[in-house]
Short mmCIF file of C-alpha atoms in Angstrom, two decimals:
data_model
loop_
_atom_site.label_atom_id
_atom_site.label_comp_id
_atom_site.label_asym_id
_atom_site.label_seq_id
_atom_site.Cartn_x
_atom_site.Cartn_y
_atom_site.Cartn_z
CA MET A 15 -0.05 0.00 0.07
CA SER A 16 1.25 3.37 -0.96
CA PHE A 17 0.11 6.29 1.16
CA ARG A 18 0.00 9.98 0.10
CA ALA A 19 1.20 11.28 3.38
CA THR A 20 4.49 12.79 4.28
CA ALA A 21 5.80 14.18 7.67
CA HIS A 22 5.36 17.73 6.25
CA HIS A 23 1.94 17.30 4.68
CA PRO A 24 0.04 14.31 6.13
CA ALA A 25 -2.64 14.10 3.29
CA LEU A 26 -3.98 10.84 4.48
CA ILE A 27 -7.35 10.25 2.81
CA LEU A 28 -10.36 7.85 3.20
CA ASP A 29 -9.11 5.47 0.53
CA ASP A 30 -5.95 4.90 2.52
CA VAL A 31 -8.12 3.85 5.43
CA ARG A 32 -10.42 1.70 3.31
CA GLY A 33 -7.10 0.06 1.83
CA ALA A 34 -5.97 -0.70 5.39
CA ARG A 35 -9.30 -2.35 6.13
CA LYS A 36 -9.02 -4.70 3.15
CA MET A 37 -5.50 -5.71 4.58
CA LEU A 38 -7.02 -6.34 7.99
CA ASP A 39 -9.84 -8.56 6.70
CA GLY A 40 -9.52 -11.82 8.65
CA VAL A 41 -6.76 -10.35 10.93
CA ALA A 42 -8.45 -7.70 13.22
CA ARG A 43 -12.03 -8.31 14.54
CA MET A 44 -14.85 -6.08 14.09
CA THR A 45 -15.31 -5.54 17.74
CA ALA A 46 -18.74 -5.12 19.52
CA LEU A 47 -20.57 -2.02 20.09
CA GLU A 48 -22.42 -2.28 23.38
CA GLY A 49 -25.07 0.10 24.74
CA SER A 50 -24.54 1.53 28.30
CA ARG A 51 -27.85 2.31 30.17
CA HIS A 52 -26.03 3.97 33.05
CA LEU A 53 -24.07 6.43 30.74
CA THR A 54 -27.19 7.00 28.63
CA GLU A 55 -29.15 8.15 31.56
CA LEU A 56 -26.35 10.51 32.68
CA VAL A 57 -25.76 12.00 29.22
CA GLY A 58 -29.45 12.18 28.29
CA ALA A 59 -28.86 10.47 25.03
CA PRO A 60 -27.73 6.94 23.80
CA VAL A 61 -24.33 6.15 24.77
CA HIS A 62 -22.49 3.04 23.11
CA LEU A 63 -19.16 1.56 23.94
CA LYS A 64 -16.84 0.48 21.12
CA CYS A 65 -15.04 -2.45 22.58
CA GLU A 66 -11.44 -2.43 21.30
CA ASN A 67 -10.41 -3.83 24.64
CA LEU A 68 -11.83 -7.21 23.14
CA GLN A 69 -9.67 -6.81 20.01
CA ARG A 70 -6.82 -9.54 19.51
CA THR A 71 -3.97 -8.66 21.73
CA GLY A 72 -6.44 -6.49 23.89
CA SER A 73 -6.19 -3.18 21.99
CA PHE A 74 -6.62 -1.43 18.65
CA LYS A 75 -2.77 -1.53 18.16
CA LEU A 76 -2.79 -4.66 15.98
CA ARG A 77 -4.49 -2.71 13.34
CA GLY A 78 -1.80 -0.10 12.71
CA ALA A 79 1.04 -2.62 13.31
CA TYR A 80 -0.32 -5.12 10.83
CA VAL A 81 -0.74 -2.43 8.04
CA ARG A 82 2.65 -0.95 8.63
CA ILE A 83 4.46 -4.28 8.53
CA SER A 84 2.41 -5.43 5.57
CA GLY A 85 3.66 -2.49 3.58
CA LEU A 86 7.29 -3.29 3.94
CA THR A 87 9.43 -4.43 0.99
CA PRO A 88 10.80 -8.01 0.78
CA VAL A 89 14.28 -6.67 1.74
CA GLU A 90 12.97 -4.69 4.63
CA ARG A 91 10.98 -7.84 5.87
CA ALA A 92 14.05 -9.94 5.81
CA ALA A 93 15.90 -7.43 8.03
CA GLY A 94 13.24 -7.75 10.59
CA VAL A 95 11.23 -5.13 12.78
CA VAL A 96 11.98 -3.53 16.08
CA ALA A 97 9.66 -1.63 18.40
CA ALA A 98 9.67 -0.08 21.84
CA SER A 99 6.54 -0.13 24.09
CA ALA A 100 5.45 -0.84 27.69
CA GLY A 101 2.56 -3.04 26.48
CA ASN A 102 -0.12 -2.57 23.89
CA HIS A 103 2.05 -1.56 20.83
CA ALA A 104 4.59 -4.42 21.75
CA GLN A 105 1.91 -7.08 21.63
CA GLY A 106 0.45 -5.61 18.41
CA VAL A 107 3.78 -5.65 16.70
CA ALA A 108 4.64 -9.06 17.98
CA LEU A 109 1.39 -10.69 16.88
CA ALA A 110 1.45 -8.79 13.43
CA SER A 111 4.94 -9.78 12.84
CA SER A 112 4.26 -13.51 13.56
CA LEU A 113 1.26 -13.50 11.22
CA LEU A 114 3.39 -12.06 8.47
CA GLY A 115 6.44 -14.12 8.97
CA VAL A 116 8.64 -11.37 9.98
CA ARG A 117 11.19 -11.46 12.79
CA SER A 118 10.47 -8.97 15.60
CA THR A 119 12.43 -7.55 18.40
CA VAL A 120 10.60 -5.54 21.12
CA PHE A 121 12.38 -3.35 23.79
CA MET A 122 10.32 -2.89 26.93
CA PRO A 123 11.00 -0.96 30.14
CA VAL A 124 12.64 -3.00 32.99
CA GLY A 125 9.60 -2.45 35.14
CA ALA A 126 7.06 -3.42 32.61
CA PRO A 127 4.18 -5.74 33.98
CA LEU A 128 5.20 -9.28 33.84
CA PRO A 129 1.79 -10.41 32.15
CA LYS A 130 2.56 -7.86 29.29
CA VAL A 131 6.14 -9.10 28.78
CA ALA A 132 4.96 -12.70 28.76
CA ALA A 133 2.22 -11.89 26.34
CA THR A 134 4.67 -10.15 23.93
CA ARG A 135 6.91 -13.22 24.03
CA GLU A 136 4.00 -15.56 23.49
CA TYR A 137 3.06 -13.63 20.41
CA GLY A 138 6.33 -14.37 18.89
CA ALA A 139 8.69 -11.51 19.68
CA GLU A 140 12.15 -11.40 21.15
CA VAL A 141 11.75 -9.25 24.17
CA ARG A 142 14.66 -7.06 25.52
CA LEU A 143 14.14 -5.31 28.82
CA HIS A 144 16.01 -1.84 28.74
CA GLY A 145 15.65 1.38 30.63
CA GLN A 146 13.49 2.49 33.46
CA VAL A 147 11.12 4.72 31.44
CA VAL A 148 9.84 4.47 27.92
CA ASP A 149 12.00 7.25 26.53
CA GLU A 150 15.11 5.25 27.43
CA THR A 151 13.59 2.08 25.91
CA LEU A 152 12.66 4.05 22.68
CA ALA A 153 16.30 5.19 22.43
CA ALA A 154 17.59 1.65 22.70
CA ALA A 155 15.23 0.40 20.05
CA GLU A 156 16.22 3.17 17.66
CA ARG A 157 19.97 2.31 18.25
CA TYR A 158 19.18 -1.30 17.56
CA ALA A 159 17.46 -0.44 14.30
CA GLU A 160 20.52 1.63 13.21
CA GLU A 161 23.03 -1.08 14.10
CA THR A 162 21.08 -3.98 12.49
CA GLY A 163 19.06 -2.54 9.82
CA ALA A 164 15.79 -3.62 11.39
CA VAL A 165 12.82 -1.52 10.53
CA PHE A 166 11.60 0.68 13.47
CA ILE A 167 7.82 0.40 13.87
CA HIS A 168 6.85 3.66 15.57
CA PRO A 169 3.69 3.44 17.70
CA PHE A 170 1.87 6.36 16.21
CA ASP A 171 4.07 8.65 13.98
CA HIS A 172 3.64 7.03 10.62
CA PRO A 173 0.83 7.22 7.90
CA ASP A 174 0.49 3.40 7.76
CA ILE A 175 -0.11 3.18 11.45
CA ILE A 176 -2.72 5.96 11.37
CA ALA A 177 -4.51 4.39 8.41
CA GLY A 178 -4.75 1.11 10.17
CA GLN A 179 -6.06 2.69 13.48
CA GLY A 180 -8.63 4.68 11.35
CA THR A 181 -10.41 1.37 10.45
CA VAL A 182 -12.20 1.74 13.91
CA GLY A 183 -13.91 4.77 12.49
CA LEU A 184 -15.21 2.89 9.57
CA GLU A 185 -16.61 0.26 11.90
CA ILE A 186 -18.29 2.85 14.13
CA LEU A 187 -20.08 4.53 11.20
CA GLU A 188 -21.39 1.02 10.17
CA GLN A 189 -22.45 -0.11 13.70
CA CYS A 190 -23.96 3.18 14.64
CA PRO A 191 -24.93 5.23 11.46
CA GLU A 192 -26.83 7.74 13.72
CA VAL A 193 -23.75 8.65 15.89
CA ARG A 194 -23.25 12.35 16.40
CA THR A 195 -20.27 12.33 18.78
CA ILE A 196 -17.21 10.07 19.07
CA VAL A 197 -15.09 10.26 22.23
CA LEU A 198 -11.61 8.51 22.30
CA GLY A 199 -8.34 8.70 24.14
CA ILE A 200 -5.21 10.48 22.76
CA GLY A 201 -1.66 9.80 23.43
CA GLY A 202 0.55 10.51 20.49
CA GLY A 203 -2.46 11.11 18.26
CA GLY A 204 -2.22 8.28 15.70
CA PHE A 205 -5.51 6.61 16.66
CA ALA A 206 -7.45 9.92 16.97
CA ALA A 207 -6.01 11.08 13.64
CA GLY A 208 -6.89 7.91 11.89
CA VAL A 209 -10.50 7.77 13.13
CA ALA A 210 -10.96 11.50 12.33
CA VAL A 211 -9.60 10.94 8.75
CA ALA A 212 -12.23 8.16 8.12
CA VAL A 213 -15.13 9.71 9.90
CA LYS A 214 -14.87 13.27 8.75
CA ALA A 215 -14.44 12.29 5.09
CA LEU A 216 -17.93 10.54 5.26
CA ARG A 217 -19.60 12.42 8.05
CA PRO A 218 -18.21 15.84 8.52
CA ASP A 219 -21.05 16.66 11.03
CA ILE A 220 -19.91 14.18 13.61
CA ARG A 221 -18.10 15.71 16.51
CA ILE A 222 -14.79 14.05 17.49
CA VAL A 223 -13.61 14.57 21.13
CA GLY A 224 -10.12 13.66 22.19
CA VAL A 225 -9.45 12.80 25.89
CA GLN A 226 -5.98 13.11 27.70
CA ALA A 227 -4.87 12.46 31.22
CA GLU A 228 -4.40 15.72 33.05
CA GLY A 229 -0.84 14.84 33.90
CA ALA A 230 0.23 13.77 30.39
CA ALA A 231 -1.82 16.27 28.25
CA CYS A 232 0.69 17.24 25.60
CA TYR A 233 -2.09 18.29 22.88
CA PRO A 234 -3.62 21.32 24.61
CA PRO A 235 -0.39 23.25 24.76
CA SER A 236 0.64 22.05 21.42
CA LEU A 237 -2.65 23.12 19.79
CA ALA A 238 -2.40 26.47 21.52
CA ALA A 239 1.18 26.85 20.25
CA GLY A 240 0.38 25.65 16.64
CA TYR A 241 3.12 22.97 16.68
CA PRO A 242 3.94 19.88 18.69
CA VAL A 243 5.17 20.85 22.28
CA SER A 244 7.06 18.50 24.63
CA LEU A 245 6.14 17.94 28.23
CA ASP A 246 9.00 17.78 30.86
CA SER A 247 7.67 14.76 32.82
CA PRO A 248 4.28 13.39 31.93
CA ALA A 249 2.60 11.43 34.86
CA THR A 250 -0.49 9.29 34.83
CA MET A 251 -1.63 5.85 35.60
CA ALA A 252 -2.95 5.60 32.04
CA ASP A 253 0.27 4.43 30.28
CA GLY A 254 -1.51 3.84 27.07
CA ILE A 255 -1.76 7.66 26.64
CA LYS A 256 1.31 8.74 28.59
CA VAL A 257 3.05 10.46 25.76
CA GLY A 258 5.21 13.43 26.25
CA ARG A 259 4.99 14.96 22.65
CA PRO A 260 2.46 14.63 19.83
CA GLY A 261 3.66 12.76 16.67
CA ASP A 262 4.56 15.05 13.85
CA VAL A 263 2.29 13.26 11.27
CA PRO A 264 -0.81 12.81 13.51
CA TYR A 265 -0.51 16.28 15.09
CA ARG A 266 -1.61 18.19 11.85
CA LEU A 267 -4.50 15.71 11.35
CA VAL A 268 -5.73 16.09 14.98
CA GLU A 269 -5.27 19.86 14.63
CA GLU A 270 -7.39 19.91 11.49
CA LEU A 271 -10.04 17.23 12.14
CA VAL A 272 -10.46 16.65 15.98
CA ASP A 273 -13.12 19.11 17.33
CA GLU A 274 -11.96 19.17 20.90
CA VAL A 275 -9.39 17.88 23.44
CA ARG A 276 -10.53 17.42 26.98
CA THR A 277 -8.50 16.28 30.04
CA VAL A 278 -9.52 14.07 32.89
CA THR A 279 -8.06 13.66 36.29
CA GLU A 280 -6.65 10.35 37.96
CA ASP A 281 -9.71 10.13 40.14
CA GLU A 282 -11.92 10.38 37.36
CA LEU A 283 -9.98 7.71 35.38
CA SER A 284 -10.17 5.33 38.37
CA SER A 285 -14.03 6.06 38.67
CA ALA A 286 -14.49 5.19 34.96
CA LEU A 287 -12.54 2.09 35.17
CA LEU A 288 -14.67 0.96 38.08
CA LEU A 289 -17.85 1.89 36.25
CA CYS A 290 -16.84 -0.22 33.29
CA LEU A 291 -16.12 -3.22 35.39
CA GLU A 292 -19.20 -2.97 37.53
CA ARG A 293 -21.86 -1.74 35.04
CA ALA A 294 -20.61 -2.82 31.74
CA LYS A 295 -18.74 -6.01 32.82
CA LEU A 296 -15.74 -5.06 30.81
CA VAL A 297 -12.13 -5.11 31.91
CA VAL A 298 -10.54 -1.82 30.54
CA GLU A 299 -7.21 -0.30 31.18
CA PRO A 300 -7.06 3.38 32.39
CA ALA A 301 -6.28 4.74 28.88
CA GLY A 302 -9.18 2.82 27.42
CA ALA A 303 -11.45 4.29 30.16
CA SER A 304 -10.45 7.83 29.49
CA PRO A 305 -13.58 8.54 27.18
CA VAL A 306 -15.93 7.24 29.87
CA ALA A 307 -14.10 9.45 32.41
CA ALA A 308 -14.88 12.52 30.20
CA LEU A 309 -18.44 11.48 30.00
CA LEU A 310 -18.76 11.17 33.83
CA SER A 311 -16.95 14.41 34.44
CA ASP A 312 -19.21 16.61 32.15
CA PRO A 313 -22.14 14.37 30.86
CA LYS A 314 -24.33 17.20 29.48
CA ALA A 315 -21.47 18.41 27.17
CA PHE A 316 -21.93 15.63 24.57
CA ARG A 317 -24.57 15.50 22.04
CA GLY A 318 -25.85 12.08 21.39
CA PRO A 319 -25.94 9.34 20.19
CA VAL A 320 -22.36 9.10 21.51
CA VAL A 321 -19.80 6.29 20.88
CA ALA A 322 -17.03 6.05 23.52
CA VAL A 323 -14.13 3.96 22.40
CA LEU A 324 -12.64 1.45 24.99
CA SER A 325 -9.24 1.41 23.27
CA GLY A 326 -7.63 -1.22 25.38
CA GLY A 327 -8.03 -3.86 28.25
CA ASN A 328 -4.40 -4.82 29.01
CA VAL A 329 -4.09 -3.91 32.63
CA ASP A 330 -1.76 -5.54 35.16
CA PRO A 331 -3.87 -7.39 38.03
CA LEU A 332 -1.86 -5.74 40.70
CA LEU A 333 -2.36 -2.28 39.15
CA MET A 334 -6.14 -3.06 38.70
CA GLN A 335 -6.29 -3.87 42.45
CA ARG A 336 -4.82 -0.43 43.33
CA ILE A 337 -6.90 1.52 40.78
CA LEU A 338 -10.15 -0.18 41.86
CA ARG A 339 -9.47 0.78 45.52
CA HIS A 340 -8.57 4.31 44.24
CA GLY A 341 -11.73 4.25 42.17
CA MET A 342 -13.91 3.25 45.25
CA SER A 343 -12.47 6.01 47.17
CA ALA A 344 -13.01 8.64 44.37
CA ALA A 345 -16.71 7.51 44.13
CA GLY A 346 -17.13 7.82 47.98
CA ARG A 347 -17.36 4.04 48.45
CA TYR A 348 -14.13 3.56 50.43
CA LEU A 349 -13.67 5.31 53.83
CA SER A 350 -10.38 5.33 55.80
CA LEU A 351 -10.80 6.36 59.57
CA ARG A 352 -8.57 6.57 62.58
CA LEU A 353 -10.29 6.78 65.88
CA ARG A 354 -9.50 6.55 69.71
CA LEU A 355 -11.32 4.23 72.03
CA THR A 356 -11.08 3.12 75.72
CA ASP A 357 -8.60 0.17 76.03
CA ARG A 358 -10.84 -2.39 77.74
CA PRO A 359 -12.08 -5.93 77.12
CA GLY A 360 -14.88 -5.89 74.55
CA ALA A 361 -14.05 -2.27 73.29
CA LEU A 362 -13.13 -3.54 69.75
CA ALA A 363 -16.13 -5.90 69.53
CA ALA A 364 -18.31 -2.88 70.41
CA LEU A 365 -16.79 -0.83 67.63
CA LEU A 366 -17.45 -3.53 65.11
CA ALA A 367 -21.05 -3.86 66.34
CA THR A 368 -21.41 -0.15 65.75
CA LEU A 369 -20.08 -0.52 62.25
CA THR A 370 -22.38 -3.47 61.64
CA VAL A 371 -25.33 -1.49 62.58
CA ALA A 372 -24.22 1.31 60.34
CA ASP A 373 -23.88 -1.31 57.48
CA ALA A 374 -20.28 -0.63 56.72
CA ASN A 375 -18.10 -3.42 55.53
CA VAL A 376 -14.62 -3.63 57.23
CA LEU A 377 -11.93 -4.37 54.61
CA ASP A 378 -8.95 -3.80 56.88
CA ILE A 379 -8.34 -2.90 60.54
CA SER A 380 -5.23 -2.01 62.64
CA HIS A 381 -5.59 -2.08 66.39
CA VAL A 382 -2.62 -0.25 68.30
CA ARG A 383 -2.54 -0.49 72.15
CA THR A 384 1.06 0.38 72.90
CA ASP A 385 2.30 3.70 71.40
CA PRO A 386 3.88 6.81 73.10
CA ARG A 387 1.11 9.02 71.72
CA LEU A 388 -1.54 7.00 73.60
CA GLY A 389 -2.69 7.46 77.20
CA LEU A 390 -2.68 4.55 79.57
CA THR A 391 -6.36 3.65 78.99
CA GLU A 392 -6.44 4.42 75.29
CA ALA A 393 -6.09 2.34 72.07
CA GLU A 394 -6.08 3.54 68.40
CA VAL A 395 -7.80 1.95 65.51
CA ASP A 396 -7.16 2.40 61.74
CA LEU A 397 -10.16 1.44 59.78
CA HIS A 398 -10.64 0.78 55.97
CA LEU A 399 -14.31 0.62 55.18
CA GLU A 400 -16.32 -0.25 52.13
CA THR A 401 -19.43 2.02 51.86
CA LYS A 402 -22.34 2.75 49.58
CA GLY A 403 -21.44 6.34 48.64
CA PRO A 404 -20.63 9.76 49.89
CA GLN A 405 -23.86 10.03 51.96
CA HIS A 406 -23.29 6.61 53.51
CA CYS A 407 -19.58 7.70 54.53
CA ALA A 408 -21.16 10.85 56.24
CA GLU A 409 -23.77 8.53 58.00
CA VAL A 410 -21.04 6.06 59.20
CA GLU A 411 -18.92 8.90 60.69
CA GLU A 412 -21.92 10.32 62.39
CA ALA A 413 -22.88 6.90 63.97
CA LEU A 414 -19.39 6.53 65.32
CA ARG A 415 -19.49 9.99 66.90
CA ALA A 416 -22.92 9.37 68.24
CA ALA A 417 -21.65 6.16 69.86
CA GLY A 418 -18.93 8.21 71.71
CA TYR A 419 -15.91 7.50 69.53
CA ARG A 420 -13.36 10.27 68.79
CA VAL A 421 -12.60 10.31 65.09
CA ILE A 422 -9.11 11.82 64.64
CA GLY A 423 -8.44 11.28 60.95
#
């Protein structure tokens, strides 16, 4: 496939995305579009979830990687490919390479989650762990490409990658022809650019909203400046959109075709992930939950019908555990308290009885009886409780005070 785009003038067009879709026939799945009753009620219009978390390898990344590697010459294929990624792109490149019979080497950070490292190896790539952060890993992969002649497969800054990701936009238009707003996460911009190219060519009336994590939002300052701007130290749990600088190729397409870029907080990401798990029964990573976070933060700002793209579901179980607890806290369903009580037989049992009456579920408890800060007849208890929401939290605290307990934190 020969694309018309260059780094200086990314003239990617609808035919490029359509060509990518033909390449992906039998490779990438047409993922489901699921309705969300809860989000529909919040927004006041139909909301559908495009489940790319259920794509092969667990994210949309396979689409772009396969199209990019398919376009290599026989000489380039013989040299192999190399990529750098903490997870989704790594798995996409590994599987795409295996399907096409191309040798792949993937550099991953030393601290990359073990399930993602194992999955990348199982898809057929040689995995090399290098660097503590993705920037160091990326530099190592680029050096490897220079030394060996392997073709570097960038995660977002290439027309082939963008065209492959844009096939999600074609599917959305077929599955939900009445859609009026598409919401999707943005990292380097390849996914948003591809979807925008496809959608705007066929339906220029559809509003496309990109979402970035507040601590890694490189697009707002870039769009304000008129060129890609680098962030000093992007920080977010959403590693799938944790990118410090927009790609040169996708930036111009996003600037031209994406109607708005919003940001969401870590609390909003946690709450969105929790909602996807509880209400939609879908395992979604923080980056994949970013469109839902945007809907939760300002539900009346979106004209419906809305399609929110769940871009990935590769989340480490240990991280998921921490995020869910954070999400429960952000949603007012997790309450931490420290209180003092008289140190006497039965005192702890009485406290637990009070919590039982208040219908609070004890997740963890720490009972300290010997501490220089305590009086001779005092004990201190740290409680971690599961509650039913902010109002229930207030009721639990009031029940404890009414029973004579001194809440100190």
